[in-house]
Amino acid sequence: QVQLVESGGGTVQAGGSLTLSCAASGFTYSNYFMGWFRQVPGKEREGVAAIRSDGIIAYADSVKGRFTISQDNAKNTVYLQMNSLKPEDTAMYYCARGLYRSPGWLLRQDGYNYWGQGTQVTVSS
């Protein structure tokens, strides 16, 4: 059974840090994308950071220099280290996995076909 399970969300003050984790299980292919997306009510889901199985990485402009995506292949887990958090980072964060494609697809949600249940991140001012 294919599964993505996020953890690590919570409430933090502006300027603080959080690390999200996404554990993948049940996947049989080794070439993939793993991405983090976020969504606030009434807005479209946006790509935040993504990593291809060969290590190619992409970040949204709004998080460059503050967020870092990484993967632990042995644990089938992807992490999102979020530093210098801002109130506008408040959202539901989703982990997603898709098939290996060119880097231009990394932050496009239509490049992903498996999604986690989401973890809430709230940044207070």
Short mmCIF file of N, CA, C and O in Angstrom, two decimals:
data_model
loop_
_atom_site.label_atom_id
_atom_site.label_comp_id
_atom_site.label_asym_id
_atom_site.label_seq_id
_atom_site.Cartn_x
_atom_site.Cartn_y
_atom_site.Cartn_z
N GLN A 1 0.84 -1.19 0.00
CA GLN A 1 0.00 0.00 0.00
C GLN A 1 0.88 1.24 0.00
O GLN A 1 1.72 1.41 0.86
N VAL A 2 0.64 2.11 -0.98
CA VAL A 2 1.41 3.34 -1.10
C VAL A 2 0.95 4.32 -0.03
O VAL A 2 -0.25 4.53 0.18
N GLN A 3 1.91 4.93 0.65
CA GLN A 3 1.56 5.83 1.73
C GLN A 3 2.61 6.90 1.91
O GLN A 3 3.82 6.63 1.80
N LEU A 4 2.15 8.12 2.18
CA LEU A 4 3.02 9.24 2.56
C LEU A 4 2.49 9.78 3.88
O LEU A 4 1.31 10.14 3.98
N VAL A 5 3.35 9.84 4.88
CA VAL A 5 2.92 10.28 6.19
C VAL A 5 3.78 11.45 6.64
O VAL A 5 4.99 11.31 6.81
N GLU A 6 3.13 12.61 6.79
CA GLU A 6 3.85 13.81 7.23
C GLU A 6 3.81 13.92 8.75
O GLU A 6 2.88 13.45 9.41
N SER A 7 4.81 14.59 9.28
CA SER A 7 4.84 14.91 10.71
C SER A 7 5.71 16.14 10.91
O SER A 7 6.44 16.54 10.00
N GLY A 8 5.58 16.74 12.10
CA GLY A 8 6.46 17.85 12.45
C GLY A 8 5.82 19.22 12.42
O GLY A 8 6.46 20.21 12.77
N GLY A 9 4.56 19.29 12.00
CA GLY A 9 3.89 20.58 12.01
C GLY A 9 3.64 21.06 13.43
O GLY A 9 3.83 20.34 14.40
N GLY A 10 3.21 22.30 13.54
CA GLY A 10 2.91 22.86 14.85
C GLY A 10 2.80 24.36 14.79
O GLY A 10 2.70 24.95 13.71
N THR A 11 2.85 24.97 15.96
CA THR A 11 2.77 26.42 16.08
C THR A 11 4.09 26.96 16.58
O THR A 11 4.67 26.42 17.53
N VAL A 12 4.56 28.00 15.92
CA VAL A 12 5.84 28.60 16.27
C VAL A 12 5.74 30.10 16.11
O VAL A 12 4.93 30.59 15.31
N GLN A 13 6.55 30.81 16.85
CA GLN A 13 6.58 32.26 16.71
C GLN A 13 7.37 32.67 15.48
O GLN A 13 8.26 31.93 15.02
N ALA A 14 7.06 33.84 14.96
CA ALA A 14 7.81 34.37 13.82
C ALA A 14 9.30 34.39 14.15
O ALA A 14 9.69 34.76 15.26
N GLY A 15 10.09 33.98 13.16
CA GLY A 15 11.52 33.89 13.35
C GLY A 15 11.99 32.53 13.81
O GLY A 15 13.19 32.24 13.82
N GLY A 16 11.05 31.69 14.19
CA GLY A 16 11.39 30.35 14.68
C GLY A 16 11.59 29.36 13.56
O GLY A 16 11.56 29.71 12.37
N SER A 17 11.77 28.10 13.96
CA SER A 17 12.06 27.03 13.01
C SER A 17 11.19 25.81 13.28
O SER A 17 10.78 25.56 14.41
N LEU A 18 10.95 25.07 12.22
CA LEU A 18 10.29 23.77 12.30
C LEU A 18 10.89 22.87 11.25
O LEU A 18 11.36 23.35 10.20
N THR A 19 10.86 21.57 11.51
CA THR A 19 11.27 20.60 10.51
C THR A 19 10.13 19.62 10.26
O THR A 19 9.64 18.98 11.18
N LEU A 20 9.71 19.56 9.02
CA LEU A 20 8.68 18.60 8.60
C LEU A 20 9.35 17.35 8.07
O LEU A 20 10.40 17.42 7.43
N SER A 21 8.70 16.21 8.30
CA SER A 21 9.19 14.94 7.77
C SER A 21 8.08 14.29 6.98
O SER A 21 6.90 14.44 7.29
N CYS A 22 8.48 13.55 5.96
CA CYS A 22 7.53 12.79 5.14
C CYS A 22 8.11 11.41 4.90
O CYS A 22 9.12 11.27 4.20
N ALA A 23 7.47 10.41 5.47
CA ALA A 23 7.92 9.03 5.32
C ALA A 23 7.11 8.36 4.22
O ALA A 23 5.88 8.35 4.27
N ALA A 24 7.81 7.82 3.23
CA ALA A 24 7.17 7.15 2.10
C ALA A 24 7.28 5.64 2.26
O ALA A 24 8.33 5.13 2.68
N SER A 25 6.21 4.95 1.92
CA SER A 25 6.24 3.49 1.98
C SER A 25 5.38 2.92 0.86
O SER A 25 4.45 3.58 0.38
N GLY A 26 5.72 1.71 0.45
CA GLY A 26 4.93 1.02 -0.55
C GLY A 26 5.26 1.35 -2.00
O GLY A 26 4.65 0.79 -2.91
N PHE A 27 6.22 2.23 -2.22
CA PHE A 27 6.58 2.58 -3.59
C PHE A 27 7.61 1.58 -4.11
O PHE A 27 8.53 1.20 -3.40
N THR A 28 7.45 1.23 -5.40
CA THR A 28 8.34 0.22 -5.97
C THR A 28 9.35 0.80 -6.93
O THR A 28 10.25 0.10 -7.36
N TYR A 29 9.21 2.07 -7.30
CA TYR A 29 10.15 2.64 -8.24
C TYR A 29 11.12 3.56 -7.52
O TYR A 29 10.77 4.19 -6.54
N SER A 30 12.31 3.64 -8.03
CA SER A 30 13.37 4.39 -7.35
C SER A 30 13.67 5.74 -7.99
O SER A 30 14.46 6.51 -7.44
N ASN A 31 13.08 6.03 -9.13
CA ASN A 31 13.25 7.34 -9.76
C ASN A 31 11.97 8.15 -9.57
O ASN A 31 10.91 7.75 -10.05
N TYR A 32 12.07 9.28 -8.90
CA TYR A 32 10.86 9.98 -8.47
C TYR A 32 11.13 11.44 -8.19
O TYR A 32 12.28 11.90 -8.15
N PHE A 33 10.04 12.15 -7.96
CA PHE A 33 10.05 13.47 -7.34
C PHE A 33 9.48 13.31 -5.94
O PHE A 33 8.57 12.53 -5.73
N MET A 34 9.96 14.13 -5.00
CA MET A 34 9.29 14.31 -3.72
C MET A 34 9.17 15.80 -3.49
O MET A 34 10.16 16.53 -3.65
N GLY A 35 8.00 16.26 -3.15
CA GLY A 35 7.80 17.69 -3.00
C GLY A 35 6.99 18.06 -1.79
O GLY A 35 6.25 17.24 -1.24
N TRP A 36 7.16 19.30 -1.38
CA TRP A 36 6.34 19.89 -0.33
C TRP A 36 5.52 21.03 -0.94
O TRP A 36 6.06 21.89 -1.63
N PHE A 37 4.23 20.97 -0.68
CA PHE A 37 3.31 21.99 -1.13
C PHE A 37 2.59 22.56 0.09
O PHE A 37 2.53 21.93 1.14
N ARG A 38 2.01 23.74 -0.08
CA ARG A 38 1.24 24.30 1.02
C ARG A 38 -0.01 24.98 0.48
O ARG A 38 -0.05 25.40 -0.69
N GLN A 39 -1.00 25.05 1.36
CA GLN A 39 -2.27 25.62 0.94
C GLN A 39 -2.94 26.30 2.13
O GLN A 39 -2.96 25.75 3.23
N VAL A 40 -3.47 27.48 1.87
CA VAL A 40 -4.30 28.17 2.84
C VAL A 40 -5.71 28.21 2.29
O VAL A 40 -5.91 28.19 1.07
N PRO A 41 -6.70 28.26 3.15
CA PRO A 41 -8.09 28.26 2.67
C PRO A 41 -8.35 29.39 1.68
O PRO A 41 -7.93 30.53 1.88
N GLY A 42 -8.98 29.04 0.58
CA GLY A 42 -9.33 30.02 -0.42
C GLY A 42 -8.26 30.30 -1.45
O GLY A 42 -8.47 31.09 -2.38
N LYS A 43 -7.12 29.65 -1.29
CA LYS A 43 -6.02 29.85 -2.25
C LYS A 43 -5.61 28.53 -2.86
O LYS A 43 -5.86 27.46 -2.30
N GLU A 44 -4.96 28.62 -4.00
CA GLU A 44 -4.47 27.41 -4.66
C GLU A 44 -3.26 26.85 -3.91
O GLU A 44 -2.51 27.58 -3.26
N ARG A 45 -3.11 25.55 -4.03
CA ARG A 45 -1.95 24.90 -3.46
C ARG A 45 -0.71 25.34 -4.24
O ARG A 45 -0.73 25.38 -5.47
N GLU A 46 0.35 25.66 -3.51
CA GLU A 46 1.58 26.12 -4.17
C GLU A 46 2.75 25.22 -3.81
O GLU A 46 2.85 24.72 -2.68
N GLY A 47 3.63 25.06 -4.77
CA GLY A 47 4.85 24.29 -4.53
C GLY A 47 5.82 25.10 -3.70
O GLY A 47 6.05 26.27 -3.98
N VAL A 48 6.39 24.47 -2.70
CA VAL A 48 7.33 25.14 -1.80
C VAL A 48 8.76 24.69 -2.07
O VAL A 48 9.66 25.52 -2.25
N ALA A 49 8.96 23.39 -2.10
CA ALA A 49 10.29 22.84 -2.33
C ALA A 49 10.12 21.42 -2.83
O ALA A 49 9.16 20.74 -2.47
N ALA A 50 11.04 20.99 -3.66
CA ALA A 50 10.96 19.64 -4.20
C ALA A 50 12.34 19.12 -4.52
O ALA A 50 13.28 19.90 -4.77
N ILE A 51 12.46 17.81 -4.51
CA ILE A 51 13.74 17.17 -4.79
C ILE A 51 13.51 15.98 -5.69
O ILE A 51 12.55 15.21 -5.51
N ARG A 52 14.37 15.84 -6.69
CA ARG A 52 14.30 14.68 -7.56
C ARG A 52 15.21 13.60 -6.99
O ARG A 52 16.15 13.89 -6.26
N SER A 53 14.97 12.38 -7.34
CA SER A 53 15.70 11.27 -6.73
C SER A 53 17.21 11.36 -6.96
O SER A 53 17.99 10.81 -6.18
N ASP A 54 17.63 12.09 -8.00
CA ASP A 54 19.06 12.25 -8.26
C ASP A 54 19.63 13.48 -7.57
O ASP A 54 20.79 13.83 -7.77
N GLY A 55 18.79 14.17 -6.78
CA GLY A 55 19.29 15.28 -5.99
C GLY A 55 19.00 16.67 -6.52
O GLY A 55 19.31 17.66 -5.85
N ILE A 56 18.43 16.77 -7.71
CA ILE A 56 18.05 18.08 -8.24
C ILE A 56 16.98 18.68 -7.32
O ILE A 56 16.02 18.00 -6.94
N ILE A 57 17.13 19.96 -6.98
CA ILE A 57 16.25 20.62 -6.01
C ILE A 57 15.68 21.90 -6.61
O ILE A 57 16.36 22.59 -7.39
N ALA A 58 14.47 22.22 -6.21
CA ALA A 58 13.86 23.49 -6.58
C ALA A 58 13.14 24.08 -5.37
O ALA A 58 12.60 23.35 -4.54
N TYR A 59 13.17 25.41 -5.28
CA TYR A 59 12.48 26.12 -4.21
C TYR A 59 11.62 27.23 -4.80
O TYR A 59 11.98 27.84 -5.81
N ALA A 60 10.51 27.49 -4.14
CA ALA A 60 9.74 28.68 -4.48
C ALA A 60 10.55 29.91 -4.06
O ALA A 60 11.28 29.87 -3.07
N ASP A 61 10.39 30.99 -4.80
CA ASP A 61 11.14 32.21 -4.49
C ASP A 61 10.86 32.69 -3.07
O ASP A 61 11.75 33.23 -2.41
N SER A 62 9.65 32.47 -2.61
CA SER A 62 9.25 32.98 -1.30
C SER A 62 9.96 32.29 -0.14
O SER A 62 9.94 32.81 0.99
N VAL A 63 10.58 31.14 -0.40
CA VAL A 63 11.22 30.40 0.71
C VAL A 63 12.72 30.23 0.50
O VAL A 63 13.40 29.68 1.38
N LYS A 64 13.24 30.68 -0.62
CA LYS A 64 14.67 30.52 -0.89
C LYS A 64 15.49 31.19 0.21
O LYS A 64 15.20 32.31 0.61
N GLY A 65 16.50 30.48 0.67
CA GLY A 65 17.36 31.00 1.72
C GLY A 65 16.83 30.75 3.12
O GLY A 65 17.55 30.95 4.10
N ARG A 66 15.58 30.31 3.24
CA ARG A 66 14.99 30.03 4.56
C ARG A 66 14.65 28.56 4.74
O ARG A 66 14.76 28.03 5.84
N PHE A 67 14.21 27.90 3.68
CA PHE A 67 13.81 26.49 3.75
C PHE A 67 14.85 25.63 3.06
O PHE A 67 15.46 26.05 2.07
N THR A 68 15.02 24.41 3.58
CA THR A 68 15.94 23.45 2.98
C THR A 68 15.25 22.10 2.90
O THR A 68 14.77 21.58 3.91
N ILE A 69 15.24 21.53 1.70
CA ILE A 69 14.70 20.18 1.52
C ILE A 69 15.85 19.19 1.45
O ILE A 69 16.91 19.50 0.87
N SER A 70 15.65 18.02 2.04
CA SER A 70 16.67 16.99 1.99
C SER A 70 15.98 15.63 2.03
O SER A 70 14.80 15.53 2.36
N GLN A 71 16.75 14.60 1.69
CA GLN A 71 16.17 13.26 1.70
C GLN A 71 17.14 12.27 2.31
O GLN A 71 18.36 12.41 2.18
N ASP A 72 16.58 11.30 2.98
CA ASP A 72 17.34 10.18 3.52
C ASP A 72 16.84 8.93 2.81
O ASP A 72 15.77 8.41 3.14
N ASN A 73 17.59 8.48 1.82
CA ASN A 73 17.13 7.36 1.00
C ASN A 73 17.00 6.07 1.82
O ASN A 73 16.11 5.26 1.56
N ALA A 74 17.85 5.91 2.80
CA ALA A 74 17.79 4.69 3.62
C ALA A 74 16.49 4.62 4.41
O ALA A 74 15.98 3.53 4.69
N LYS A 75 15.96 5.78 4.78
CA LYS A 75 14.73 5.83 5.55
C LYS A 75 13.51 6.16 4.70
O LYS A 75 12.40 6.26 5.22
N ASN A 76 13.73 6.34 3.38
CA ASN A 76 12.62 6.73 2.49
C ASN A 76 11.87 7.93 3.04
O ASN A 76 10.63 7.97 3.06
N THR A 77 12.63 8.91 3.51
CA THR A 77 12.05 10.07 4.16
C THR A 77 12.61 11.36 3.56
O THR A 77 13.79 11.43 3.25
N VAL A 78 11.73 12.33 3.38
CA VAL A 78 12.11 13.65 2.92
C VAL A 78 11.81 14.64 4.04
O VAL A 78 10.79 14.52 4.73
N TYR A 79 12.70 15.60 4.19
CA TYR A 79 12.57 16.58 5.25
C TYR A 79 12.45 17.99 4.66
O TYR A 79 12.97 18.27 3.58
N LEU A 80 11.79 18.85 5.40
CA LEU A 80 11.75 20.26 5.05
C LEU A 80 12.12 21.05 6.30
O LEU A 80 11.32 21.15 7.24
N GLN A 81 13.34 21.56 6.30
CA GLN A 81 13.79 22.40 7.40
C GLN A 81 13.37 23.83 7.09
O GLN A 81 13.74 24.39 6.06
N MET A 82 12.58 24.40 8.00
CA MET A 82 12.04 25.75 7.79
C MET A 82 12.58 26.67 8.87
O MET A 82 12.30 26.47 10.06
N ASN A 83 13.36 27.65 8.43
CA ASN A 83 13.94 28.63 9.35
C ASN A 83 13.37 30.01 9.06
O ASN A 83 12.79 30.25 8.01
N SER A 84 13.58 30.91 10.01
CA SER A 84 13.11 32.30 9.86
C SER A 84 11.67 32.35 9.39
O SER A 84 11.32 33.08 8.46
N LEU A 85 10.85 31.58 10.05
CA LEU A 85 9.45 31.48 9.64
C LEU A 85 8.72 32.81 9.80
O LEU A 85 8.99 33.58 10.73
N LYS A 86 7.80 33.04 8.88
CA LYS A 86 7.00 34.27 8.84
C LYS A 86 5.53 33.92 8.97
O LYS A 86 5.13 32.81 8.61
N PRO A 87 4.71 34.83 9.43
CA PRO A 87 3.27 34.55 9.51
C PRO A 87 2.69 34.11 8.17
O PRO A 87 1.77 33.27 8.15
N GLU A 88 3.22 34.62 7.08
CA GLU A 88 2.70 34.22 5.76
C GLU A 88 3.08 32.80 5.37
O GLU A 88 2.62 32.29 4.35
N ASP A 89 3.90 32.14 6.16
CA ASP A 89 4.20 30.73 5.93
C ASP A 89 3.12 29.82 6.53
O ASP A 89 3.14 28.60 6.33
N THR A 90 2.19 30.41 7.27
CA THR A 90 1.10 29.63 7.86
C THR A 90 0.27 28.97 6.78
O THR A 90 -0.21 29.63 5.85
N ALA A 91 0.12 27.66 6.88
CA ALA A 91 -0.60 26.90 5.86
C ALA A 91 -0.66 25.44 6.27
O ALA A 91 0.03 25.01 7.20
N MET A 92 -1.46 24.68 5.54
CA MET A 92 -1.38 23.23 5.62
C MET A 92 -0.30 22.80 4.63
O MET A 92 -0.33 23.19 3.46
N TYR A 93 0.64 22.02 5.11
CA TYR A 93 1.74 21.56 4.28
C TYR A 93 1.53 20.10 3.90
O TYR A 93 1.25 19.26 4.76
N TYR A 94 1.68 19.83 2.62
CA TYR A 94 1.47 18.49 2.09
C TYR A 94 2.74 17.96 1.46
O TYR A 94 3.45 18.68 0.75
N CYS A 95 2.99 16.70 1.69
CA CYS A 95 4.06 15.99 1.02
C CYS A 95 3.46 15.28 -0.19
O CYS A 95 2.31 14.81 -0.15
N ALA A 96 4.22 15.19 -1.27
CA ALA A 96 3.73 14.53 -2.47
C ALA A 96 4.86 13.80 -3.16
O ALA A 96 6.04 14.14 -3.00
N ARG A 97 4.47 12.82 -3.94
CA ARG A 97 5.46 12.03 -4.70
C ARG A 97 4.94 11.82 -6.10
O ARG A 97 3.75 11.58 -6.33
N GLY A 98 5.87 11.91 -7.06
CA GLY A 98 5.50 11.71 -8.45
C GLY A 98 6.60 11.01 -9.21
O GLY A 98 7.69 10.75 -8.68
N LEU A 99 6.31 10.72 -10.46
CA LEU A 99 7.28 10.05 -11.30
C LEU A 99 8.38 11.02 -11.71
O LEU A 99 8.17 12.23 -11.80
N TYR A 100 9.53 10.46 -12.00
CA TYR A 100 10.71 11.21 -12.44
C TYR A 100 10.41 11.96 -13.73
O TYR A 100 9.96 11.38 -14.72
N ARG A 101 10.62 13.29 -13.66
CA ARG A 101 10.42 14.13 -14.85
C ARG A 101 11.52 15.17 -14.91
O ARG A 101 12.36 15.24 -14.01
N SER A 102 11.46 16.01 -15.93
CA SER A 102 12.44 17.08 -16.04
C SER A 102 12.24 18.08 -14.89
O SER A 102 11.14 18.20 -14.34
N PRO A 103 13.31 18.80 -14.51
CA PRO A 103 13.24 19.69 -13.33
C PRO A 103 12.13 20.73 -13.40
O PRO A 103 11.68 21.21 -12.35
N GLY A 104 11.72 21.11 -14.59
CA GLY A 104 10.67 22.11 -14.71
C GLY A 104 9.35 21.70 -14.09
O GLY A 104 8.48 22.53 -13.84
N TRP A 105 9.19 20.41 -13.83
CA TRP A 105 7.95 19.90 -13.23
C TRP A 105 8.00 19.90 -11.70
O TRP A 105 7.00 19.64 -11.06
N LEU A 106 9.15 20.17 -11.11
CA LEU A 106 9.33 19.92 -9.68
C LEU A 106 8.30 20.62 -8.80
O LEU A 106 7.85 20.05 -7.81
N LEU A 107 7.94 21.86 -9.10
CA LEU A 107 7.03 22.60 -8.23
C LEU A 107 5.61 22.66 -8.78
O LEU A 107 4.78 23.43 -8.30
N ARG A 108 5.32 21.84 -9.75
CA ARG A 108 3.98 21.79 -10.33
C ARG A 108 3.20 20.65 -9.70
O ARG A 108 3.60 19.49 -9.78
N GLN A 109 2.07 20.97 -9.11
CA GLN A 109 1.32 19.92 -8.43
C GLN A 109 0.79 18.87 -9.39
O GLN A 109 0.57 17.72 -8.98
N ASP A 110 0.63 19.20 -10.66
CA ASP A 110 0.17 18.19 -11.62
C ASP A 110 1.28 17.21 -12.00
O ASP A 110 1.04 16.27 -12.75
N GLY A 111 2.48 17.42 -11.45
CA GLY A 111 3.54 16.45 -11.65
C GLY A 111 3.56 15.36 -10.59
O GLY A 111 4.41 14.47 -10.63
N TYR A 112 2.61 15.41 -9.66
CA TYR A 112 2.58 14.48 -8.53
C TYR A 112 1.28 13.68 -8.52
O TYR A 112 0.22 14.22 -8.80
N ASN A 113 1.39 12.42 -8.16
CA ASN A 113 0.17 11.60 -8.15
C ASN A 113 -0.10 10.94 -6.80
O ASN A 113 -1.10 10.22 -6.67
N TYR A 114 0.74 11.16 -5.81
CA TYR A 114 0.47 10.66 -4.47
C TYR A 114 0.65 11.81 -3.48
O TYR A 114 1.64 12.55 -3.57
N TRP A 115 -0.27 11.90 -2.54
CA TRP A 115 -0.28 13.00 -1.59
C TRP A 115 -0.47 12.48 -0.17
O TRP A 115 -1.20 11.51 0.04
N GLY A 116 0.18 13.15 0.78
CA GLY A 116 -0.05 12.86 2.17
C GLY A 116 -1.29 13.58 2.67
O GLY A 116 -1.95 14.31 1.93
N GLN A 117 -1.56 13.39 3.95
CA GLN A 117 -2.79 13.96 4.52
C GLN A 117 -2.61 15.40 4.97
O GLN A 117 -3.59 16.10 5.25
N GLY A 118 -1.38 15.86 5.05
CA GLY A 118 -1.11 17.25 5.41
C GLY A 118 -0.77 17.42 6.88
O GLY A 118 -1.21 16.64 7.73
N THR A 119 0.01 18.44 7.16
CA THR A 119 0.34 18.80 8.54
C THR A 119 0.29 20.32 8.65
O THR A 119 0.81 21.02 7.77
N GLN A 120 -0.35 20.81 9.68
CA GLN A 120 -0.57 22.25 9.81
C GLN A 120 0.65 22.94 10.40
O GLN A 120 1.22 22.49 11.40
N VAL A 121 1.01 24.05 9.77
CA VAL A 121 2.07 24.92 10.29
C VAL A 121 1.45 26.29 10.54
O VAL A 121 0.85 26.88 9.63
N THR A 122 1.57 26.77 11.76
CA THR A 122 1.04 28.07 12.12
C THR A 122 2.17 28.92 12.70
O THR A 122 2.85 28.49 13.64
N VAL A 123 2.36 30.10 12.12
CA VAL A 123 3.40 31.00 12.58
C VAL A 123 2.73 32.25 13.15
O VAL A 123 2.03 32.97 12.42
N SER A 124 2.94 32.49 14.41
CA SER A 124 2.31 33.64 15.06
C SER A 124 3.25 34.84 15.04
O SER A 124 4.47 34.69 15.12
N SER A 125 2.65 36.01 14.94
CA SER A 125 3.46 37.23 14.87
C SER A 125 3.75 37.79 16.27
O SER A 125 3.19 37.35 17.25
#
